[in-house]
Coordinates of C-alpha atoms in Angstrom, one line a residue:
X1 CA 0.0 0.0 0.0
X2 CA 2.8 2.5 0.9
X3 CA 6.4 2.6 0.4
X4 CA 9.1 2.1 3.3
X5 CA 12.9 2.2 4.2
X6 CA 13.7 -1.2 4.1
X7 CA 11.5 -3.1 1.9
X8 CA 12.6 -4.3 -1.4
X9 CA 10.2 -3.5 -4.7
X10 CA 9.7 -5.3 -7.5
X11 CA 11.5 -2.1 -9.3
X12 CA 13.3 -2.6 -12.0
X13 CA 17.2 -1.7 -11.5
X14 CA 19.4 0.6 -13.6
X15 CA 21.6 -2.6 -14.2
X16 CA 24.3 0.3 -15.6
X17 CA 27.6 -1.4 -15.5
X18 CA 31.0 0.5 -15.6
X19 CA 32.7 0.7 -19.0
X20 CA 29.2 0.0 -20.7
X21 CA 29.4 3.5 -22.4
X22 CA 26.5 3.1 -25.0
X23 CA 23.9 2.2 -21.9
X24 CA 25.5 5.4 -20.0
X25 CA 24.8 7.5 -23.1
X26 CA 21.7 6.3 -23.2
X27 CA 20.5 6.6 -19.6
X28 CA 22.3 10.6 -20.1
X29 CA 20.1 10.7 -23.5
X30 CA 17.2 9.7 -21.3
X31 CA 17.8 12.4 -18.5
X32 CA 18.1 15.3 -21.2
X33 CA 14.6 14.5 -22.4
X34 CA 13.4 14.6 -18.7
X35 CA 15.2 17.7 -17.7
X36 CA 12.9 19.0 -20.7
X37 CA 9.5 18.1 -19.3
X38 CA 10.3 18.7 -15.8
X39 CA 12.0 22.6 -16.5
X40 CA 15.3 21.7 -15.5
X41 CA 18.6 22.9 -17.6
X42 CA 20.9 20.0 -17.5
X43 CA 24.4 20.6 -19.2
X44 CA 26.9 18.2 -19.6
X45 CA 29.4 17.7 -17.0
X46 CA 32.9 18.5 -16.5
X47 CA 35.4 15.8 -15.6
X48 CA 34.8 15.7 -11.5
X49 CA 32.3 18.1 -11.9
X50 CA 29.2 17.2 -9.6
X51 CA 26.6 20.6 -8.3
X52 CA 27.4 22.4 -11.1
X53 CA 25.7 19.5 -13.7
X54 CA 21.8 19.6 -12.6
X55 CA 20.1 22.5 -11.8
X56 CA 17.4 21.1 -9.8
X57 CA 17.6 18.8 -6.6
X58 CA 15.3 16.3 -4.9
X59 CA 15.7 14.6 -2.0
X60 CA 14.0 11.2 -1.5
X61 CA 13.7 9.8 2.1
X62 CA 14.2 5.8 2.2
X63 CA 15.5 6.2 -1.1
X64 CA 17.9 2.8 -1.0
X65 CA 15.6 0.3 -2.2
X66 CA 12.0 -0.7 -3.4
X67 CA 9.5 1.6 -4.4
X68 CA 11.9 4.9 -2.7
X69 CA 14.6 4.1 -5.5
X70 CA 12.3 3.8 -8.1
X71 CA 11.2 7.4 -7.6
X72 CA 14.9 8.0 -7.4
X73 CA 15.7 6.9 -10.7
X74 CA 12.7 8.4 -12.5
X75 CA 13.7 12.4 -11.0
X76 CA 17.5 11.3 -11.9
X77 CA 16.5 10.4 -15.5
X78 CA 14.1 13.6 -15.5
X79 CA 17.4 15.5 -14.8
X80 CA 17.6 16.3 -11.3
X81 CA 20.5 15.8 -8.6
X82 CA 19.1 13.1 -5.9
X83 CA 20.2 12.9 -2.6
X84 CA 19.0 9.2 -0.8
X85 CA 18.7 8.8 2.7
X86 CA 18.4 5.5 4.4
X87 CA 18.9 3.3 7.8
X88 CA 20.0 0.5 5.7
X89 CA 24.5 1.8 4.7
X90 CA 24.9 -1.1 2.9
X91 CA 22.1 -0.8 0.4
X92 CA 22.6 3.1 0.6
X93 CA 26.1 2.4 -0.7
X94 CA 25.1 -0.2 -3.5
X95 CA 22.3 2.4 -4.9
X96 CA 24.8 5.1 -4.9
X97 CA 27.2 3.4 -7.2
X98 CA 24.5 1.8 -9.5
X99 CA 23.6 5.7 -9.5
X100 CA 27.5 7.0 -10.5
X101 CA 27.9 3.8 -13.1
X102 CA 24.5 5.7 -15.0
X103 CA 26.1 9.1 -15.1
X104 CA 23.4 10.4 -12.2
X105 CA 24.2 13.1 -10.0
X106 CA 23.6 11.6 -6.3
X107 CA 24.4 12.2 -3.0
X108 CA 23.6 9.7 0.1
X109 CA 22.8 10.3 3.5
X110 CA 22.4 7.6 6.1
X111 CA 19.5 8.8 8.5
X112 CA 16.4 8.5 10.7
X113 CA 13.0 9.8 9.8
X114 CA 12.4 10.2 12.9
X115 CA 14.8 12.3 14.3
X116 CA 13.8 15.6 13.6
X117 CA 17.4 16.3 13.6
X118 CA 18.2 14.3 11.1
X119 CA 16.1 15.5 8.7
X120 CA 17.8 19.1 8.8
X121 CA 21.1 18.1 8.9
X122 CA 19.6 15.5 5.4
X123 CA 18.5 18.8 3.8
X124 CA 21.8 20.1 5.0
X125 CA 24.1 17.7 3.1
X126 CA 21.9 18.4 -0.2
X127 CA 22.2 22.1 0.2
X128 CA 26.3 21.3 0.7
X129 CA 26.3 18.8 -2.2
X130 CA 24.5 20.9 -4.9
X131 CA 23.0 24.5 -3.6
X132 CA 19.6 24.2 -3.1
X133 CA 16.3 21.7 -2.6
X134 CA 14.0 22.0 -4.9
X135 CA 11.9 18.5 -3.9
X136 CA 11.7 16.7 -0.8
X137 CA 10.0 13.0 -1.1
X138 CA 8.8 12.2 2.1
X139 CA 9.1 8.4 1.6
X140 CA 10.1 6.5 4.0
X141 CA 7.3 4.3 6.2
X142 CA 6.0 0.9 8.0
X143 CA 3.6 -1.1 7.9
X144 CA 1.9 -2.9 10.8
X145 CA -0.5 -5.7 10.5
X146 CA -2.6 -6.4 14.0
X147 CA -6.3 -6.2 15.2
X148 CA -7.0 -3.4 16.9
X149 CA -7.0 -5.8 20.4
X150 CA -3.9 -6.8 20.4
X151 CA -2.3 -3.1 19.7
X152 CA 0.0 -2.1 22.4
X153 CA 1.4 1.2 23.6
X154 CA 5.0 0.4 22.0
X155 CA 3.7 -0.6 18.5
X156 CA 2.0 2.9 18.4
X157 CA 4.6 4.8 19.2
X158 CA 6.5 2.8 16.7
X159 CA 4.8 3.2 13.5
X160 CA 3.9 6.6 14.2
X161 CA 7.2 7.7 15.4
X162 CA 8.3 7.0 11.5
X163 CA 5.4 7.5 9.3
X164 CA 3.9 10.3 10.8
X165 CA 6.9 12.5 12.8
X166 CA 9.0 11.1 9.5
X167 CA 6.6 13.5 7.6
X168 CA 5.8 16.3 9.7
X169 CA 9.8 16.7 10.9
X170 CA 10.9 16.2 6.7
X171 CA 8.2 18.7 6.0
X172 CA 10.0 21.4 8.8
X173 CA 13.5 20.7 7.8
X174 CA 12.3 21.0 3.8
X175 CA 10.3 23.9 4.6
X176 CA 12.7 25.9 6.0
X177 CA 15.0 25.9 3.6
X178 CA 12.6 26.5 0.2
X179 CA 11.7 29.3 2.1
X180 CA 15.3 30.7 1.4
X181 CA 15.3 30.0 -2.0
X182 CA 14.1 32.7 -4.7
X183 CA 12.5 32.5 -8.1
X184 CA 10.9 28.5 -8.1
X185 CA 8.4 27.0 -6.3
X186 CA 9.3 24.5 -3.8
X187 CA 8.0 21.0 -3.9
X188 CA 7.3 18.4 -1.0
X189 CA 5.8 15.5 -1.5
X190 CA 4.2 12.7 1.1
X191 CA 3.6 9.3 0.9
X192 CA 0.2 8.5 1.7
X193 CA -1.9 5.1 0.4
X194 CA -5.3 4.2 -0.3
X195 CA -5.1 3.3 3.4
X196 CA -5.5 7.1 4.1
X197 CA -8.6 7.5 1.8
X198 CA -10.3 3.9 3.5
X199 CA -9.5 1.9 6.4
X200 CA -8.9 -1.8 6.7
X201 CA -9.3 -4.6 8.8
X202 CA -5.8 -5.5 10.5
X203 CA -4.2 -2.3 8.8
X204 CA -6.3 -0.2 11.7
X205 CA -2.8 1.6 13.1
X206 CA -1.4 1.5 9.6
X207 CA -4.4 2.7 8.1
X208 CA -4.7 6.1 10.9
X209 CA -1.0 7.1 10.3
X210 CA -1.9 7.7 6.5
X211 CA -5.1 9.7 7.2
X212 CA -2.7 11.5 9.5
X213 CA -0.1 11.9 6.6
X214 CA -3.0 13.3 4.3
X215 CA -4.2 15.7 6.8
X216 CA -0.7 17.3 7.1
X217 CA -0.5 17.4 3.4
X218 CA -4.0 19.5 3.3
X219 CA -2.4 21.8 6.2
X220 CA 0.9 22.1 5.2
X221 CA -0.2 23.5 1.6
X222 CA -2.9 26.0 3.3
X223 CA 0.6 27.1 5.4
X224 CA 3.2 26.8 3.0
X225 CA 1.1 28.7 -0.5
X226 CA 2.4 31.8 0.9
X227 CA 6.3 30.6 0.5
X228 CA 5.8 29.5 -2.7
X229 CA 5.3 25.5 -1.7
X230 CA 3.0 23.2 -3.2
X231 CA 2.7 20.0 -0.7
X232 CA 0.7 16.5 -2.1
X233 CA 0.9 13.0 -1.5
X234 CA 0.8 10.1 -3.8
X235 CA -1.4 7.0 -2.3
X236 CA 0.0 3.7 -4.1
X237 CA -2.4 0.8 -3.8
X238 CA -1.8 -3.1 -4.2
X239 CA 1.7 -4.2 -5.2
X240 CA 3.4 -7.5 -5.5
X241 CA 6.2 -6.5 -3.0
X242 CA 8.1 -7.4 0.3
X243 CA 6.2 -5.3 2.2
X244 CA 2.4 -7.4 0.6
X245 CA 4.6 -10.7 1.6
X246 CA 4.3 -9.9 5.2
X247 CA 1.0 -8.4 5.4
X248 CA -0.1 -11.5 3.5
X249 CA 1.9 -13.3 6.0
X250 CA 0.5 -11.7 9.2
X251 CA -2.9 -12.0 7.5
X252 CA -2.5 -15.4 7.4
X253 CA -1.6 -16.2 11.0
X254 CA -4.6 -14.0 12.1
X255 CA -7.3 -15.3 9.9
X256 CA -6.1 -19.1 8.9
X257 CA -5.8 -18.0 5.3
X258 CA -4.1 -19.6 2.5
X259 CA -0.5 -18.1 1.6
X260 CA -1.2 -15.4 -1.1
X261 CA -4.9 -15.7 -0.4
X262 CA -5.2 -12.5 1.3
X263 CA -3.3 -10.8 -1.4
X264 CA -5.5 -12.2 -4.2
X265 CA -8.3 -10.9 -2.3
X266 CA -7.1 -7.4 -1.8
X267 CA -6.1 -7.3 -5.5
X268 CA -8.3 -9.3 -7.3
X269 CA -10.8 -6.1 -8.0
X270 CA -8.7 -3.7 -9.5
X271 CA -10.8 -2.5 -12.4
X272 CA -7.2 -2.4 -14.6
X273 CA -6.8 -6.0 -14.0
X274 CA -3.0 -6.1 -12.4
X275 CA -1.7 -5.1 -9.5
X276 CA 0.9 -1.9 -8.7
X277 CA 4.5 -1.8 -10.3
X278 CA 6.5 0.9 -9.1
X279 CA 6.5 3.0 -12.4
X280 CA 2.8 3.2 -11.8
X281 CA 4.0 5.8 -8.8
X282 CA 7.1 6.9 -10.2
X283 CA 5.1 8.5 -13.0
X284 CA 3.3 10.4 -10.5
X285 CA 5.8 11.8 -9.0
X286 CA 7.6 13.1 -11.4
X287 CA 4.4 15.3 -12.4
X288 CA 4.2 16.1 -8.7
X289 CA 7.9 17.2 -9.2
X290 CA 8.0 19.2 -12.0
X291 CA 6.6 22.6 -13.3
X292 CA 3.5 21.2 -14.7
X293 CA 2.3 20.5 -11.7
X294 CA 2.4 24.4 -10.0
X295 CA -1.0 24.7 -9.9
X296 CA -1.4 21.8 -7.5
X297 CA -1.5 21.7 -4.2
X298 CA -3.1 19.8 -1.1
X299 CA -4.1 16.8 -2.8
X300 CA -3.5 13.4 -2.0
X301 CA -3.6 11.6 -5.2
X302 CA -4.6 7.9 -5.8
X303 CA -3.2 5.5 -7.8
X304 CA -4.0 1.9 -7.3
X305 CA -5.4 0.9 -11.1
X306 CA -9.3 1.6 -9.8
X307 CA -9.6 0.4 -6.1
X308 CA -10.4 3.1 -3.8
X309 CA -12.9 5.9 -5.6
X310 CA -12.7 9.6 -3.8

């Protein structure tokens, strides 16, 4: 339903290899023709030049794997600078250099959501690394699967310690410095899910923190117009991911289902006949990103293939 910082995606990877010099062109070719739609003036880089080659930057929290480096990629290939910010160094490190091997501009940041101060000194390192923030992809979340009975004190403070302060202290630390910035409009970005349009059985805790994410999206852009800041949310639906493995998992244990059978049922209406891949969000945030989208603000958008209808 929603992305998070350590759950692997079904994403396809860049697979750029060093010394593969006609994929690098290509990916480059790629990132040209994206720095067109989204408004950005991409040159070519210097040898060791880094800032200086993207005009635009985004920052993407749990941006190491799954659906969080899909978004990644898309913004790089659309011609922005990315900076990722993860728990998990290891997979941090390993998206990096897949990143450098394409040609990308990318800076990494290993980090907790949240920690309030980790999200300024995040925004920090990208204003260090290449000037400015011009989009911050609040990203990074958990998903908990329990009946509402069994829900304990700890497993609340949890889940809303990261998808909810996560969002609200990357939307302070994001804030503050697009308020700085002259002459663009800033743009922050939450992830929501259809979970924070409808709630569902044994998603109960899961399913408040996203209502709570889309209600600080609503506020946030009321707030944050005057500065020049759009603020919306993309709400991803079903997908065939890690993060569905354990809820089907969980599901299982708690209802005596089948394995996969709580899956199927979750997925087995969507009007477009598949379930989620992570372009299907990508794409949506790279609108969300970009110029065409400056008339857009306080909307948490859905996009599960014809699930949830508000």
């Amino acid at each position: 339903m929603s992305p998070q910082t350590n759950v692997r995606q079904s994403d396809k990877s860049i697979s750029a290899t060093t010394g593969s010099t006609r994929k690098t062109a290509g990916l480059r070719r790629t990132a040209v023709q994206g720095a067109k739609k989204a408004g950005t003036q991409l040159r070519a880089p210097k040898a060791g030049a880094k800032s200086a080659a993207v005009q635009r930057v985004a920052v993407i929290t749990g941006g190491a794997d799954g659906l969080g480096k899909g978004i990644a990629q898309r913004l790089a290939a659309d011609g922005m600078a990315v900076v990722l910010s993860d728990l998990n160094a290891r997979q941090l490190a390993a998206t990096r250099k897949q990143f450098e091997d394409a040609g990308y501009a990318v800076e990494t940041f290993k980090g907790d959501v949240s920690r309030l101060e980790d999200q300024k000194a995040l925004v920090a390192k990208a204003v260090k690394a290449f000037g400015r923030l011009d989009v911050f992809v609040n990203n990074a979340g958990i998903e908990q699967v329990k009946p509402l009975d069994e829900v304990r004190p700890n497993d609340l403070d949890k889940i809303f310690r990261i998808n909810v302060n996560g969002v609200l202290y990357g939307m302070q630390a994001a804030s503050a410095q697009m308020r700085k910035q002259k002459g663009s409009i800033g743009k922050i970005i939450n992830a929501c899910s259809i979970a924070g349009h409808e709630s569902y059985e044994m998603l109960g805790i899961y399913c408040a923190t996203k209502h709570v994410v889309r209600s600080l999206t609503q506020t946030a852009a009321k707030e944050y117009a005057k500065y020049k800041i759009t603020v919306n949310a993309y709400c991803p639906g079903v997908a065939g991911t890690s993060m569905w493995d354990r809820i089907d998992a969980a599901m299982s244990k708690y209802m005596g289902t089948k394995p996969g059978e709580a899956f199927q049922k979750f997925s087995e209406g969507i009007l477009m006949g598949r379930t989620q891949e992570p372009e299907d969000v990508s794409n949506l945030v790279s609108f969300l990103a970009s110029t065409d989208s400056d008339y857009i603000t306080g909307q948490a958008i859905i996009t599960d293939g014809g699930m949830v209808f508000r």
